[in-house]
């Protein structure tokens, strides 16, 4: 079995679902002839035709509106925002229509749509091309927010997102699009949504993260292990609805929690997790919850870009602070 990258896993999942479900269509800027700016849809138009892989105008509002309409009438559209910073014009359609349709019509109409977007920094791109804005969507009822962190999880979670009867925002961490490969069977086996994945067991501190930062958390866990500290690493994967039970079970075991994300600290999704830990796990805690995040600034230009993101060293330091506090 060949090993593939995360971006290839996205392509593989789209191709599998389009081959097995004629109601699945792909639309967005440059997704057809060019195969997408990152080549996530490469070869799909040639295989499935122009009626199922649609090159759209440079108009995110229209892309989102057409997507809602298609989904409400029985199709399963997968719309692409070329970058996560381009998704803001889509928010009116996503928040006011896609996420509300089931409730608005009392279940008569649903919107089984996926809104894909390359997400996060780390590729030396300017603003609007390097943002971590998942928390803005996590506050919208009726919407799932998914962020895979590996080729296998990208494949399985994208399949699940396309098959879900309700709208899903599917952010793909572009920094690790081609960073590493792993074997991913093209068997159509979806992974469960609304579930955290425990990637590494540990008894001393819980590291909670998602997206590209999973890599740094696993590296931090390796560094801590060299000093005899056992770090449990949890990949949240689906931010909303949040599988808090898995996080709570880990905090009950370790007594310490470090939350890591690329988005700015203030009102980031880590704040929600920290609040839930305080509300529901207070008597398990041996130390205050730590957050290692991006800073409350716009993504800087590339010379400072990696300093904006949580590093392995910052995560290790935060974990050690929780141990020192107890």
Coordinates of C-alpha atoms in Angstrom, one line a residue:
X1 CA 0.0 0.0 0.0
X2 CA 1.4 3.4 -1.0
X3 CA 1.9 6.1 1.5
X4 CA 0.2 9.4 0.8
X5 CA 0.3 13.0 2.2
X6 CA -2.5 14.8 3.9
X7 CA -3.4 16.7 0.7
X8 CA -3.4 13.5 -1.3
X9 CA -5.7 11.9 1.4
X10 CA -8.2 14.8 0.8
X11 CA -8.1 14.1 -2.9
X12 CA -8.5 10.4 -2.3
X13 CA -11.5 10.9 -0.1
X14 CA -13.2 13.3 -2.5
X15 CA -12.7 10.8 -5.4
X16 CA -14.0 7.9 -3.4
X17 CA -17.2 9.6 -2.4
X18 CA -17.8 11.1 -5.9
X19 CA -17.4 7.6 -7.4
X20 CA -19.8 6.1 -5.0
X21 CA -22.4 8.9 -4.6
X22 CA -23.6 10.8 -7.7
X23 CA -25.1 13.5 -5.5
X24 CA -21.6 14.7 -4.4
X25 CA -20.3 17.7 -6.3
X26 CA -17.3 19.9 -5.8
X27 CA -17.2 23.7 -6.4
X28 CA -14.9 26.6 -5.8
X29 CA -12.3 28.8 -7.4
X30 CA -9.8 27.0 -9.6
X31 CA -10.9 23.5 -8.3
X32 CA -11.5 22.2 -11.8
X33 CA -9.0 22.8 -14.6
X34 CA -6.2 23.7 -12.2
X35 CA -7.1 21.2 -9.5
X36 CA -7.1 23.8 -6.7
X37 CA -4.4 26.1 -5.6
X38 CA -2.9 23.3 -3.4
X39 CA -4.0 20.6 -5.9
X40 CA -6.5 19.1 -3.5
X41 CA -8.9 18.5 -6.4
X42 CA -6.4 17.6 -9.0
X43 CA -7.8 15.2 -11.7
X44 CA -11.3 15.2 -10.4
X45 CA -12.8 17.3 -13.2
X46 CA -11.1 15.1 -15.8
X47 CA -12.6 12.1 -14.1
X48 CA -16.1 13.2 -13.2
X49 CA -16.7 16.1 -15.6
X50 CA -17.5 19.8 -15.5
X51 CA -21.0 19.3 -14.1
X52 CA -19.7 17.7 -10.9
X53 CA -16.5 19.7 -10.5
X54 CA -17.4 23.3 -11.0
X55 CA -14.9 26.2 -11.4
X56 CA -16.7 29.2 -10.0
X57 CA -16.2 33.0 -10.2
X58 CA -14.0 34.7 -7.5
X59 CA -17.0 35.2 -5.3
X60 CA -17.1 33.4 -2.0
X61 CA -20.5 34.7 -1.1
X62 CA -22.0 33.1 -4.2
X63 CA -20.1 29.9 -3.7
X64 CA -21.6 29.5 -0.2
X65 CA -25.1 30.5 -1.3
X66 CA -25.1 28.0 -4.2
X67 CA -23.8 25.4 -1.8
X68 CA -26.7 25.9 0.6
X69 CA -29.2 25.8 -2.3
X70 CA -27.7 22.6 -3.7
X71 CA -27.7 20.9 -0.3
X72 CA -31.2 22.0 0.5
X73 CA -32.4 20.3 -2.7
X74 CA -30.8 16.9 -2.2
X75 CA -27.2 17.3 -3.4
X76 CA -24.1 16.9 -1.3
X77 CA -21.9 19.8 -2.3
X78 CA -18.3 20.2 -1.1
X79 CA -17.4 23.9 -1.5
X80 CA -13.8 25.2 -1.2
X81 CA -12.7 28.5 0.1
X82 CA -9.3 28.9 -1.4
X83 CA -7.8 30.0 1.9
X84 CA -9.3 30.3 5.4
X85 CA -9.0 34.0 5.2
X86 CA -11.3 34.0 2.2
X87 CA -14.1 32.3 4.1
X88 CA -15.4 35.4 5.9
X89 CA -17.7 36.4 3.0
X90 CA -19.2 32.9 3.3
X91 CA -20.1 33.3 6.9
X92 CA -23.4 35.0 6.3
X93 CA -24.6 32.0 4.3
X94 CA -23.1 29.5 6.7
X95 CA -24.3 31.1 9.9
X96 CA -27.6 32.4 8.7
X97 CA -28.8 29.6 6.5
X98 CA -26.7 26.4 6.4
X99 CA -26.5 26.1 10.2
X100 CA -30.1 27.2 10.8
X101 CA -32.0 25.3 8.0
X102 CA -32.8 22.2 10.0
X103 CA -34.1 24.2 13.0
X104 CA -35.8 26.8 10.8
X105 CA -37.8 24.2 8.9
X106 CA -38.3 21.9 11.9
X107 CA -36.3 19.1 10.2
X108 CA -38.0 19.3 6.8
X109 CA -34.9 20.6 5.1
X110 CA -31.3 19.8 5.9
X111 CA -28.0 21.1 4.5
X112 CA -25.6 18.2 4.0
X113 CA -22.8 20.4 2.8
X114 CA -19.0 20.6 3.5
X115 CA -17.2 23.9 3.4
X116 CA -13.5 23.1 3.0
X117 CA -10.6 25.5 3.5
X118 CA -6.8 25.3 3.8
X119 CA -6.1 26.6 7.3
X120 CA -3.4 28.1 9.4
X121 CA 0.1 29.5 8.8
X122 CA 3.5 28.2 8.3
X123 CA 3.9 28.5 4.5
X124 CA 5.3 32.0 4.2
X125 CA 2.0 33.5 2.9
X126 CA 0.6 36.9 3.7
X127 CA -2.4 37.8 5.8
X128 CA -5.8 36.3 4.7
X129 CA -3.7 33.2 3.7
X130 CA -2.4 32.2 7.1
X131 CA -5.1 32.5 9.6
X132 CA -6.4 30.2 12.4
X133 CA -10.0 31.2 12.7
X134 CA -11.7 28.0 13.8
X135 CA -13.1 29.5 17.0
X136 CA -15.3 31.9 15.0
X137 CA -17.3 28.9 13.6
X138 CA -17.2 26.9 16.8
X139 CA -19.7 29.4 18.3
X140 CA -22.4 28.7 15.7
X141 CA -25.1 26.2 16.7
X142 CA -26.0 23.7 14.0
X143 CA -22.5 23.6 12.6
X144 CA -19.7 21.0 12.9
X145 CA -16.1 22.2 12.9
X146 CA -13.5 19.6 12.0
X147 CA -9.7 19.9 11.9
X148 CA -7.7 16.7 10.9
X149 CA -4.1 16.3 11.8
X150 CA -2.8 13.4 9.7
X151 CA -3.4 11.8 6.3
X152 CA -5.5 9.0 7.8
X153 CA -7.6 11.3 9.8
X154 CA -8.1 13.7 6.9
X155 CA -9.3 10.8 4.7
X156 CA -11.7 9.3 7.3
X157 CA -13.0 12.5 8.7
X158 CA -13.7 14.0 5.3
X159 CA -15.7 11.0 4.3
X160 CA -17.7 11.3 7.5
X161 CA -18.2 15.0 6.8
X162 CA -19.5 14.5 3.3
X163 CA -21.9 11.8 4.6
X164 CA -23.1 13.9 7.5
X165 CA -26.7 15.2 7.1
X166 CA -25.8 18.6 8.5
X167 CA -23.2 21.3 7.5
X168 CA -19.5 20.8 8.3
X169 CA -16.7 23.3 8.2
X170 CA -13.6 21.2 7.3
X171 CA -10.3 23.1 7.9
X172 CA -7.2 21.5 6.5
X173 CA -3.9 22.5 8.1
X174 CA -1.9 23.5 5.1
X175 CA 1.5 23.6 7.0
X176 CA 1.4 19.8 7.1
X177 CA -0.3 19.2 3.7
X178 CA 2.9 17.6 2.4
X179 CA 5.0 17.3 5.6
X180 CA 4.8 13.6 6.0
X181 CA 3.2 10.4 4.6
X182 CA 1.4 7.4 6.0
X183 CA -0.5 4.5 4.6
X184 CA -4.2 5.3 4.1
X185 CA -6.3 2.4 2.7
X186 CA -8.8 3.8 0.0
X187 CA -11.5 1.6 1.4
X188 CA -14.2 4.2 2.1
X189 CA -14.0 3.7 5.9
X190 CA -15.0 6.8 7.6
X191 CA -13.8 7.9 11.1
X192 CA -16.3 9.0 13.7
X193 CA -17.0 12.7 14.0
X194 CA -17.5 14.3 17.5
X195 CA -14.7 12.1 18.9
X196 CA -11.3 13.1 20.3
X197 CA -8.4 10.8 19.5
X198 CA -5.9 9.8 22.2
X199 CA -2.6 9.7 20.3
X200 CA -0.3 9.0 23.2
X201 CA -0.9 7.7 26.7
X202 CA 0.6 9.4 29.7
X203 CA 0.0 9.8 33.4
X204 CA 1.5 13.2 34.4
X205 CA 0.0 15.8 32.1
X206 CA -2.6 16.1 29.4
X207 CA -1.8 18.0 26.2
X208 CA -5.0 18.9 24.3
X209 CA -4.6 20.2 20.7
X210 CA -5.8 20.0 17.1
X211 CA -4.7 20.5 13.5
X212 CA -1.0 21.2 12.7
X213 CA -0.1 21.7 16.4
X214 CA -0.5 17.9 17.0
X215 CA 3.0 17.6 15.6
X216 CA 4.5 19.9 18.1
X217 CA 2.6 18.3 21.0
X218 CA 3.9 14.9 20.1
X219 CA 7.4 16.3 19.9
X220 CA 6.9 17.9 23.3
X221 CA 5.7 14.5 24.7
X222 CA 8.9 12.9 23.4
X223 CA 11.0 15.6 25.0
X224 CA 9.1 15.2 28.3
X225 CA 9.5 11.5 28.2
X226 CA 13.2 11.8 28.2
X227 CA 12.9 13.5 31.6
X228 CA 10.6 10.8 32.9
X229 CA 7.4 12.8 32.4
X230 CA 4.4 11.0 30.8
X231 CA 2.4 13.3 28.6
X232 CA -1.0 12.2 27.2
X233 CA -1.7 13.8 23.8
X234 CA -5.3 14.3 22.7
X235 CA -6.2 15.4 19.2
X236 CA -9.6 17.1 19.5
X237 CA -10.3 16.6 15.7
X238 CA -14.0 17.7 16.0
X239 CA -14.2 21.0 17.8
X240 CA -17.9 21.2 17.8
X241 CA -19.7 19.2 19.1
X242 CA -16.8 18.7 21.6
X243 CA -16.0 15.3 23.0
X244 CA -15.3 16.6 26.4
X245 CA -15.6 13.2 28.1
X246 CA -12.3 12.1 26.6
X247 CA -10.6 15.2 27.9
X248 CA -12.2 14.9 31.3
X249 CA -11.1 11.3 31.6
X250 CA -7.5 12.2 30.8
X251 CA -7.5 15.2 33.3
X252 CA -8.9 12.9 36.0
X253 CA -5.9 10.7 35.4
X254 CA -3.1 13.3 35.1
X255 CA -4.4 16.2 37.2
X256 CA -2.8 18.7 34.7
X257 CA -3.9 20.1 31.4
X258 CA -2.1 22.1 28.7
X259 CA -4.2 23.4 25.8
X260 CA -2.3 24.2 22.6
X261 CA -3.6 26.0 19.5
X262 CA -2.4 28.3 16.8
X263 CA -5.2 30.8 17.0
X264 CA -4.9 34.0 19.1
X265 CA -5.3 33.4 22.8
X266 CA -8.2 35.7 23.7
X267 CA -11.5 33.9 23.1
X268 CA -9.8 31.1 21.2
X269 CA -11.3 27.6 21.4
X270 CA -8.8 26.7 24.1
X271 CA -10.6 29.1 26.4
X272 CA -13.8 27.1 26.1
X273 CA -11.9 23.9 26.9
X274 CA -10.2 25.5 29.9
X275 CA -13.6 26.8 31.2
X276 CA -15.1 23.3 30.9
X277 CA -12.1 21.8 32.8
X278 CA -12.6 24.4 35.5
X279 CA -16.3 23.7 35.7
X280 CA -16.2 19.9 35.6
X281 CA -12.8 18.8 36.6
X282 CA -11.8 21.3 39.3
X283 CA -11.2 18.8 42.0
X284 CA -9.1 16.7 39.7
X285 CA -6.7 19.5 39.0
X286 CA -3.3 19.6 40.7
X287 CA -2.2 22.8 38.9
X288 CA -3.9 25.7 37.0
X289 CA -4.7 25.0 33.3
X290 CA -2.1 26.3 30.9
X291 CA -2.7 27.6 27.4
X292 CA 0.0 27.8 24.8
X293 CA -1.4 29.7 21.8
X294 CA -0.7 32.2 19.1
X295 CA -0.5 35.8 20.2
X296 CA -3.3 38.4 19.9
X297 CA -2.0 39.9 16.7
X298 CA -2.5 39.4 13.0
X299 CA -0.3 36.7 11.4
X300 CA 3.1 38.3 10.9
X301 CA 5.1 38.2 7.7
X302 CA 7.2 35.1 7.2
X303 CA 10.3 36.2 9.2
X304 CA 8.3 36.2 12.4
X305 CA 5.6 33.7 11.4
X306 CA 6.9 30.7 13.2
X307 CA 7.4 32.8 16.4
X308 CA 3.7 33.5 16.3
X309 CA 2.9 29.7 16.6
X310 CA 3.3 27.5 19.7
X311 CA 6.7 25.8 19.5
X312 CA 7.7 22.5 21.0
X313 CA 9.8 24.4 23.6
X314 CA 6.9 26.5 24.7
X315 CA 4.7 23.4 25.2
X316 CA 7.4 21.7 27.2
X317 CA 7.8 24.8 29.4
X318 CA 4.1 25.0 30.0
X319 CA 3.9 21.3 30.9
X320 CA 6.8 21.7 33.4
X321 CA 5.0 24.7 35.0
X322 CA 2.0 22.5 35.7
X323 CA 4.3 20.0 37.4
X324 CA 6.1 22.6 39.4
X325 CA 2.8 24.1 40.6
X326 CA 1.9 20.9 42.2

